[in-house]
Every structure is written in structure tokens, then in C-alpha cells.
mmCIF file of C-alpha atoms and ligand atoms in Angstrom:
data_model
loop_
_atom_site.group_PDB
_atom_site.id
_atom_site.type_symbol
_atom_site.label_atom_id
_atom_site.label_comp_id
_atom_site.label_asym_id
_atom_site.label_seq_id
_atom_site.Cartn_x
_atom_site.Cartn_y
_atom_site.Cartn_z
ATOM 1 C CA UNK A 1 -124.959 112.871 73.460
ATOM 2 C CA UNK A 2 -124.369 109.004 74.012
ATOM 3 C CA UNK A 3 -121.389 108.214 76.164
ATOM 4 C CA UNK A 4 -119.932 104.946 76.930
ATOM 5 C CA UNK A 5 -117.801 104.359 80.150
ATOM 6 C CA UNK A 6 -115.642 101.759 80.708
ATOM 7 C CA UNK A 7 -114.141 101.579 83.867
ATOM 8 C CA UNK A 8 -113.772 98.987 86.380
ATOM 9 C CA UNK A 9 -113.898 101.242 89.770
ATOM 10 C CA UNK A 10 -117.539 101.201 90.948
ATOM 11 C CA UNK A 11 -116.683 104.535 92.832
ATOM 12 C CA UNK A 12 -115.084 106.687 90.220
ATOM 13 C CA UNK A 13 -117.992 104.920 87.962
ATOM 14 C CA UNK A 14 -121.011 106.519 90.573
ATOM 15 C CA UNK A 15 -118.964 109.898 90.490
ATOM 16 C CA UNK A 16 -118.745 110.509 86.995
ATOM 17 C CA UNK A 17 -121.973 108.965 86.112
ATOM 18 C CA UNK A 18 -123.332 111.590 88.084
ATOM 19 C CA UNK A 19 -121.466 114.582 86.713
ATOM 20 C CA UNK A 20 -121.500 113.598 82.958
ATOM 21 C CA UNK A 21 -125.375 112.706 83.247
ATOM 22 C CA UNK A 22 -125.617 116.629 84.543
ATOM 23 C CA UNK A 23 -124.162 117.787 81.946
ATOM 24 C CA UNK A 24 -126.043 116.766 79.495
ATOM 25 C CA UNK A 25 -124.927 113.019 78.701
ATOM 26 C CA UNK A 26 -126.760 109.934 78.686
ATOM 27 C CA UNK A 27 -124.086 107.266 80.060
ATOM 28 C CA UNK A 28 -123.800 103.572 79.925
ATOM 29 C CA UNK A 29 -121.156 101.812 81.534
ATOM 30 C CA UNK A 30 -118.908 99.294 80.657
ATOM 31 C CA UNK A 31 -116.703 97.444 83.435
ATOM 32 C CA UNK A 32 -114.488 95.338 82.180
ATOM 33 C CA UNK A 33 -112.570 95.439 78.591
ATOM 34 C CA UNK A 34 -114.580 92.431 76.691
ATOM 35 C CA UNK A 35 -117.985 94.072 77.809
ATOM 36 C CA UNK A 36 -116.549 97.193 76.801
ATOM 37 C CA UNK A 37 -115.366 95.884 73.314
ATOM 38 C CA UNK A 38 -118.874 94.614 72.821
ATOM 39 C CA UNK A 39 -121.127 97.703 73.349
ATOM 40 C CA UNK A 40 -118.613 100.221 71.675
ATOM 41 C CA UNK A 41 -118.487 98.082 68.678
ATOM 42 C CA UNK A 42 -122.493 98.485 68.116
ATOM 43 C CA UNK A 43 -121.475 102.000 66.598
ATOM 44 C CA UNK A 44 -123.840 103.331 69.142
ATOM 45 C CA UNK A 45 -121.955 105.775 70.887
ATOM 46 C CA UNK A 46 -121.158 109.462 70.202
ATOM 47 C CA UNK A 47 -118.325 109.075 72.907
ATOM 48 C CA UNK A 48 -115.951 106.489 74.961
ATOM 49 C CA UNK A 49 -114.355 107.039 77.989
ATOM 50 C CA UNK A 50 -111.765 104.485 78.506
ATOM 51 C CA UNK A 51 -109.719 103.182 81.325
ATOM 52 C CA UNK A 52 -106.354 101.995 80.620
ATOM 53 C CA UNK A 53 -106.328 99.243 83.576
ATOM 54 C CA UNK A 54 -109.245 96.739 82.991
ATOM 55 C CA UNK A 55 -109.966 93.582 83.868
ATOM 56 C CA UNK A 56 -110.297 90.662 80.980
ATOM 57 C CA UNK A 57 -108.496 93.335 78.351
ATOM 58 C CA UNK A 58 -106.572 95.762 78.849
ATOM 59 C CA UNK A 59 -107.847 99.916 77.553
ATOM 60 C CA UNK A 60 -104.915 99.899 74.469
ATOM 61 C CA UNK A 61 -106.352 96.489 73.297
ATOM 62 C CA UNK A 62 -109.708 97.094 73.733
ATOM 63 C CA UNK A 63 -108.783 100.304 71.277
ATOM 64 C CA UNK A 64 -106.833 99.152 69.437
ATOM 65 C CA UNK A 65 -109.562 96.208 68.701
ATOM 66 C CA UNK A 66 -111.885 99.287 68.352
ATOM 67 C CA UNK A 67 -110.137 100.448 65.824
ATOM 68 C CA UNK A 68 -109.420 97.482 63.801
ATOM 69 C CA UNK A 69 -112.738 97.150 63.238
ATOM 70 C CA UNK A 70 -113.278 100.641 61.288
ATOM 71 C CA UNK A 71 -114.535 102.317 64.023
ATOM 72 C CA UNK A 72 -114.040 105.888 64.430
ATOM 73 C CA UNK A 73 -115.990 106.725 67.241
ATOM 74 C CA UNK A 74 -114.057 109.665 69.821
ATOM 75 C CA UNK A 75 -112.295 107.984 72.513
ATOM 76 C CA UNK A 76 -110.744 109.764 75.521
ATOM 77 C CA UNK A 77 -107.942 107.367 77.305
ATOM 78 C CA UNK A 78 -108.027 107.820 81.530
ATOM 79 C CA UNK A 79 -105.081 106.802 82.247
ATOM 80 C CA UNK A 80 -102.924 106.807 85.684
ATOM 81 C CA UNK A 81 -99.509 106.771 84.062
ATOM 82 C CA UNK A 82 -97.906 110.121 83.031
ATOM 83 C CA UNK A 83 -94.791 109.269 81.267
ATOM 84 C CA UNK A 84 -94.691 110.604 77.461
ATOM 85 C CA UNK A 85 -94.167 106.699 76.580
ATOM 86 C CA UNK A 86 -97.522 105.775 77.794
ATOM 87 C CA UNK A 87 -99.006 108.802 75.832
ATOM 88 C CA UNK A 88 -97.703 108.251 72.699
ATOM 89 C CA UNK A 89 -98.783 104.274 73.355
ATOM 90 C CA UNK A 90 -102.591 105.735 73.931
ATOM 91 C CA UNK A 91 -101.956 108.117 70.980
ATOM 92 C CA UNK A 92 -100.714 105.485 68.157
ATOM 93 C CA UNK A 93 -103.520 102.924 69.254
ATOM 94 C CA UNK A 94 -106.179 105.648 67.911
ATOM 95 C CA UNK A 95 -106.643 107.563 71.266
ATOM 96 C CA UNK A 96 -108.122 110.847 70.636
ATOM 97 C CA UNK A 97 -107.458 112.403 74.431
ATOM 98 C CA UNK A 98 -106.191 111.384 77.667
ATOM 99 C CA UNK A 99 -106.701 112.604 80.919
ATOM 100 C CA UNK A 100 -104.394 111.989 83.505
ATOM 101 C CA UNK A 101 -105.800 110.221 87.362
ATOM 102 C CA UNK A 102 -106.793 111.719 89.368
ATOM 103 C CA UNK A 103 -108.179 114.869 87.279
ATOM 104 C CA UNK A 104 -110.958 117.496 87.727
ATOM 105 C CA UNK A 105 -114.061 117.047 86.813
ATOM 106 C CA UNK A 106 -113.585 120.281 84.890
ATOM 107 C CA UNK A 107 -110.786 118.970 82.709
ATOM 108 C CA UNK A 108 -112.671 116.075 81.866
ATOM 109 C CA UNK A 109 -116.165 118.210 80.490
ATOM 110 C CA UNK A 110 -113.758 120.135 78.538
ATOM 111 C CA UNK A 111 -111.872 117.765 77.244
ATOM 112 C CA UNK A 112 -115.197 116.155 76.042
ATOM 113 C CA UNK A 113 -116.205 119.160 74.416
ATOM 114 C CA UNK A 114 -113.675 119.281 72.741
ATOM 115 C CA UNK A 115 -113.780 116.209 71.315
ATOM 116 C CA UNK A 116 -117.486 116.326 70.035
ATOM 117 C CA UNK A 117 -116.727 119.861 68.569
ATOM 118 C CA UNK A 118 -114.126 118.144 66.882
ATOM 119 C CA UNK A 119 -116.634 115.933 65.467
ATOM 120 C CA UNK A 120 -119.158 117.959 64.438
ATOM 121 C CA UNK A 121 -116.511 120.458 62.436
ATOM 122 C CA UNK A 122 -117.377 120.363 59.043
ATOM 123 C CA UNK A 123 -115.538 120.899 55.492
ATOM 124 C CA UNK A 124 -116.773 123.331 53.604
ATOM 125 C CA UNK A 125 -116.604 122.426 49.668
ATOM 126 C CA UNK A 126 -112.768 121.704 49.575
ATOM 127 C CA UNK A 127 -111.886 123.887 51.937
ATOM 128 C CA UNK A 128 -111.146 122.845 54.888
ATOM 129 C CA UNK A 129 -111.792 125.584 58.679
ATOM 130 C CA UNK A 130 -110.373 125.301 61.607
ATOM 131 C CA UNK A 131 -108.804 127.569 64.786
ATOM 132 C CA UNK A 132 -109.306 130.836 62.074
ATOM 133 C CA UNK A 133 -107.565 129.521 58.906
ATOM 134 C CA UNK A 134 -109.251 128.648 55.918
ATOM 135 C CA UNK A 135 -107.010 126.126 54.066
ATOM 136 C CA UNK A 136 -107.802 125.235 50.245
ATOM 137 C CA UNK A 137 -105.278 121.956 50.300
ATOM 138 C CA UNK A 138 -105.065 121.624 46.558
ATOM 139 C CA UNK A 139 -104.415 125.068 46.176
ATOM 140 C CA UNK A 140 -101.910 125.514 49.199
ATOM 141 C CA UNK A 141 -103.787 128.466 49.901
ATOM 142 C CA UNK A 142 -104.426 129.511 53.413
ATOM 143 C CA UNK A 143 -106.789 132.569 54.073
ATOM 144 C CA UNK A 144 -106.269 133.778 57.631
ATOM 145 C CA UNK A 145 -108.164 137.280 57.846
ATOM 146 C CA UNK A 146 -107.759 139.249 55.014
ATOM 147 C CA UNK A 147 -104.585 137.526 53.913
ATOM 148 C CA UNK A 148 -103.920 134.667 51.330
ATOM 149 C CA UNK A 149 -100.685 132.429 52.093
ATOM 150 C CA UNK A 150 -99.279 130.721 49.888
ATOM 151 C CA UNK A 151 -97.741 126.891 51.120
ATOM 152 C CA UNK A 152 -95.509 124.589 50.051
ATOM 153 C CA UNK A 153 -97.100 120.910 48.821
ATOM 154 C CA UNK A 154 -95.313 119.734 52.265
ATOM 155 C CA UNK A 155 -96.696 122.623 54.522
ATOM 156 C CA UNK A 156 -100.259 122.436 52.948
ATOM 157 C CA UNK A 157 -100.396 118.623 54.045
ATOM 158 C CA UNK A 158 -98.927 119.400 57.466
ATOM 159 C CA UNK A 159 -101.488 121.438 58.265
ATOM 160 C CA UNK A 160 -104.188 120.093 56.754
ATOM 161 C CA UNK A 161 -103.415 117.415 59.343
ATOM 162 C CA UNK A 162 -103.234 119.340 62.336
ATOM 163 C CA UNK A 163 -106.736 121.336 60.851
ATOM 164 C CA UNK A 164 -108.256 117.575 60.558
ATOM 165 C CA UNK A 165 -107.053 116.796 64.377
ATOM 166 C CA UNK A 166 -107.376 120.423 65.715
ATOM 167 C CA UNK A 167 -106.796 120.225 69.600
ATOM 168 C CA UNK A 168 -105.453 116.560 69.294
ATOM 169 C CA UNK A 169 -101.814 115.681 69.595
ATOM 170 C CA UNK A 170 -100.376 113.902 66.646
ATOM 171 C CA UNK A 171 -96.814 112.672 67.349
ATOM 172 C CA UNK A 172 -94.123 113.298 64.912
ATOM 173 C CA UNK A 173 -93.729 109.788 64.161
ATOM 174 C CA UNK A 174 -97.678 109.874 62.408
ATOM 175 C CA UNK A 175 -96.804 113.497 60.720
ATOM 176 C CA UNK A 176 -93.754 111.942 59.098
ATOM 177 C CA UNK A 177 -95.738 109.352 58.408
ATOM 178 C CA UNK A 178 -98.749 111.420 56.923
ATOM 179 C CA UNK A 179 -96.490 114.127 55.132
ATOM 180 C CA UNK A 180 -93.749 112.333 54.133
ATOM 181 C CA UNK A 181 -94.690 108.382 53.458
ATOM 182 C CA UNK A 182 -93.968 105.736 55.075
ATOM 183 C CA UNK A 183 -91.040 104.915 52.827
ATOM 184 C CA UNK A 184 -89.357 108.391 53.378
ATOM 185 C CA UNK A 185 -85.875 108.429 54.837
ATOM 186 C CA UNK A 186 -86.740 111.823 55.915
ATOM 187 C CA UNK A 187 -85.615 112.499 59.315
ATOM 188 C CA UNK A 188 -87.752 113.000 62.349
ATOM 189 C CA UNK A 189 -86.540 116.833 62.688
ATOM 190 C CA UNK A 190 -87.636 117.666 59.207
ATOM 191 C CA UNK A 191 -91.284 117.574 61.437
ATOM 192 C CA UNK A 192 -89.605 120.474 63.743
ATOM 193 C CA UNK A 193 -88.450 122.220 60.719
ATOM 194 C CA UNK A 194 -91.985 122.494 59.271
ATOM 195 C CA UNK A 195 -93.437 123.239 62.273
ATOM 196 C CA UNK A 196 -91.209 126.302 62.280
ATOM 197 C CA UNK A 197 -92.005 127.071 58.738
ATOM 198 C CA UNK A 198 -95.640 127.407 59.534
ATOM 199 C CA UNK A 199 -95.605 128.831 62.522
ATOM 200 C CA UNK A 200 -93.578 131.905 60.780
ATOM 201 C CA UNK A 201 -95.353 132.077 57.774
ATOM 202 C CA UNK A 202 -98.907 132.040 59.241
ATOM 203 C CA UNK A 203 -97.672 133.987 61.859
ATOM 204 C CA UNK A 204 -99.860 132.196 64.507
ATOM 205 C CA UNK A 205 -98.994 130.815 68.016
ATOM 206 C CA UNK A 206 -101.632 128.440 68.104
ATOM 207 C CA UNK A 207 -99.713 125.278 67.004
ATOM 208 C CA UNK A 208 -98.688 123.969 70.583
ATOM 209 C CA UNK A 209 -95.750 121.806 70.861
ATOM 210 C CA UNK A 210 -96.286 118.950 73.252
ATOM 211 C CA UNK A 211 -92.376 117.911 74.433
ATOM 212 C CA UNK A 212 -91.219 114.417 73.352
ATOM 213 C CA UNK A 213 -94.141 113.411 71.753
ATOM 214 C CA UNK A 214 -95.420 115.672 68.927
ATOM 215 C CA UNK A 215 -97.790 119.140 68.025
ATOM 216 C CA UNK A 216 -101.903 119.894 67.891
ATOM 217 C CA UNK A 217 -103.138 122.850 66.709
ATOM 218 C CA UNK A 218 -105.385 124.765 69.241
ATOM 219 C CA UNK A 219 -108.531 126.625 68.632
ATOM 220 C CA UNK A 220 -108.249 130.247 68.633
ATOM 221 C CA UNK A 221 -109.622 131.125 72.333
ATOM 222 C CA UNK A 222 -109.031 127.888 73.716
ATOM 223 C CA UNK A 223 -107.783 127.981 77.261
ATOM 224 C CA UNK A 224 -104.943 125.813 77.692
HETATM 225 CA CA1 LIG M 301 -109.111 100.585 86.272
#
């Protein structure tokens, strides 16, 4: 697993260097934004870490850059702000994760897992399985067990979404976005309503509201 680093503190870059490189990850660093633009760009990567604070470019810019150019590579935001603002900044410029400084090394391996499992889930014909729900989107079909549930057109895309980003937040300003069109003059609690709506008719617990900014849907087993 190829992981790219960019961070500017030469300590926290020795520390973690060490850890990831134990567990398993081969780790260049990056340690300033530009530099950091350059080598994630290359495609090379499996996985960016990503300071917020950089010299040259700032961590949103650099992602947002990232992204800009098409590429989709998993990036975890470190970040030393915790206000929901600054999250749901990380999360719109294409932020898959953030960790919050300082953080244990423990959070931050799982956290990566995550992330790669993410990656590596696959779709099975047009079927789509995640967190122990097999969703057939065209059908609005869910299987969970030995049940089929039937879903509405707007509660098939919902969570066909949060199946797609399973254990990533997605605010409610993207799901409107996503299930209702950019056009919509939906309102922003029609996203609540939904959520409710699934919740009760899939009779799971495992779509975790994250207050102020939005809803992922956890893997069944995951730890919080
Ligand atoms: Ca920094």
C-alpha cells in the first residue's frame, strides 16, 4: 500500500513514518503543498495523508486542485481545527476522512483501513453490497437477510449513496444535492425525513448521524 504524506512538521513526519511503515505502508513524504500537489497528481498513490496548514498552499487547495484534476485517489484531512465548519470545508473539497490533532496512532490505522476497504469494495453485477444490505438500485430492492424491501425511487438513491461512501460522512447539502438535483427547491430537512424513512424501514441502526453536518452509513461491526 503506497501512502503519500504531506505534512510540514519534521517531528510528527519521523513519528508517523515510523508507525505507518510498521504497519505495512510504504510512505513518501511531501512537505509543503506545491510538492505535495506534484507527487499526488502522478496517480501513484493508493493513499494521502494531508495536513490542512502547509506552507506554499494550503491542504483544502492542494485538494481541491487534486480533485480538479480527476483524481480520485483516498485522502484523509489532519486537521487541528474541530469546529463542524472546518469539517464540512474538508468534506465539500473531496476529503474522504479527517482526523482531528493531536490523535492516536490507533485512530489514524483505522481510519486508513477504512478507507482502502472502502476502495477495494466491489459491485457485484448491478447490485451494489455494503454494511449487510444488498441494494439492486434500479429495482429499489434491498435484500437484508432473508428479507426483500421494497424503496421508494428517492430512498433507493439515498442509500445507494451512503452504500457508495459507506463509513464516510456526506453532508446534507451533497445528499440534497445527489437525491434531489441541484435545481430542487426541496428543503434541507426533507434529508432528515429520509433518513428516518430508511432507518425504519430497513430497520437498521447503522446509519450514524453526524450533528450539523450530515450521515455515513457504518459497517456492520464497526467500532465507533
Ligand atoms: Ca502543518
Amino acid at each position: 500500500m503506497k501512502l503519500l504524506l504531506v505534512e510540514d512538521e519534521s517531528k510528527l513526519i519521523g513519528a508517523l513514518s515510523h508507525i505507518l511503515k510498521k504497519n505495512g505502508y510504504s510512505v513518501d513524504t511531501a512537505m509543503d503543498g506545491e510538492t505535495g500537489i506534484e507527487m499526488a497528481a502522478t496517480g501513484f498513490y493508493d493513499i494521502i495523508i494531508l495536513d490542512r496548514m502547509l506552507p506554499r498552499r494550503s491542504g483544502l487547495s492542494v485538494l481541491k486542485e487534486l480533485r480538479s484534476l480527476g483524481l480520485n485517489t483516498p485522502v484523509l484531512i489532519l486537521t487541528a481545527k474541530d469546529s463542524s465548519k472546518d469539517r464540512v470545508e474538508g468534506l465539500d473539497a473531496g476529503a474522504d476522512d479527517y482526523v482531528v490533532k493531536p490523535f492516536s496512532t490507533e485512530e489514524l490505522l483505522a481510519r486508513l483501513r477504512a478507507l482502502t476497504r472502502r476502495k477495494n469494495k466491489d459491485f457485484i453485477g448491478d447490485t451494489l453490497c455494503a454494511a449487510g444490505l444488498t441494494l439492486n438500485p434500479l429495482r429499489g430492492e434491498v435484500i437484508k437477510g432473508d428479507c426483500t424491501i421494497h424503496l421508494s425511487v428517492k430512498e433507493s438513491l439515498l442509500l445507494d449513496l451512503l452504500m457508495r461512501n459507506l463509513g464516510q460522512v456526506i453532508t446534507k447539502e451533497r445528499i440534497l444535492e445527489k437525491v434531489w438535483g441541484y435545481n430542487s427547491d426541496t428543503d434541507i430537512a426533507s434529508v432528515d425525513l429520509y433518513i428516518h424513512y430508511l432507518r425504519k424501514k430497513l430497520n437498521i441502526k447503522n446509519i450514524v448521524t453526524v450533528r450539523g453536518v450530515g450521515y455515513y452509513l457504518q459497517e456492520v461491526g464497526d467500532v465507533p
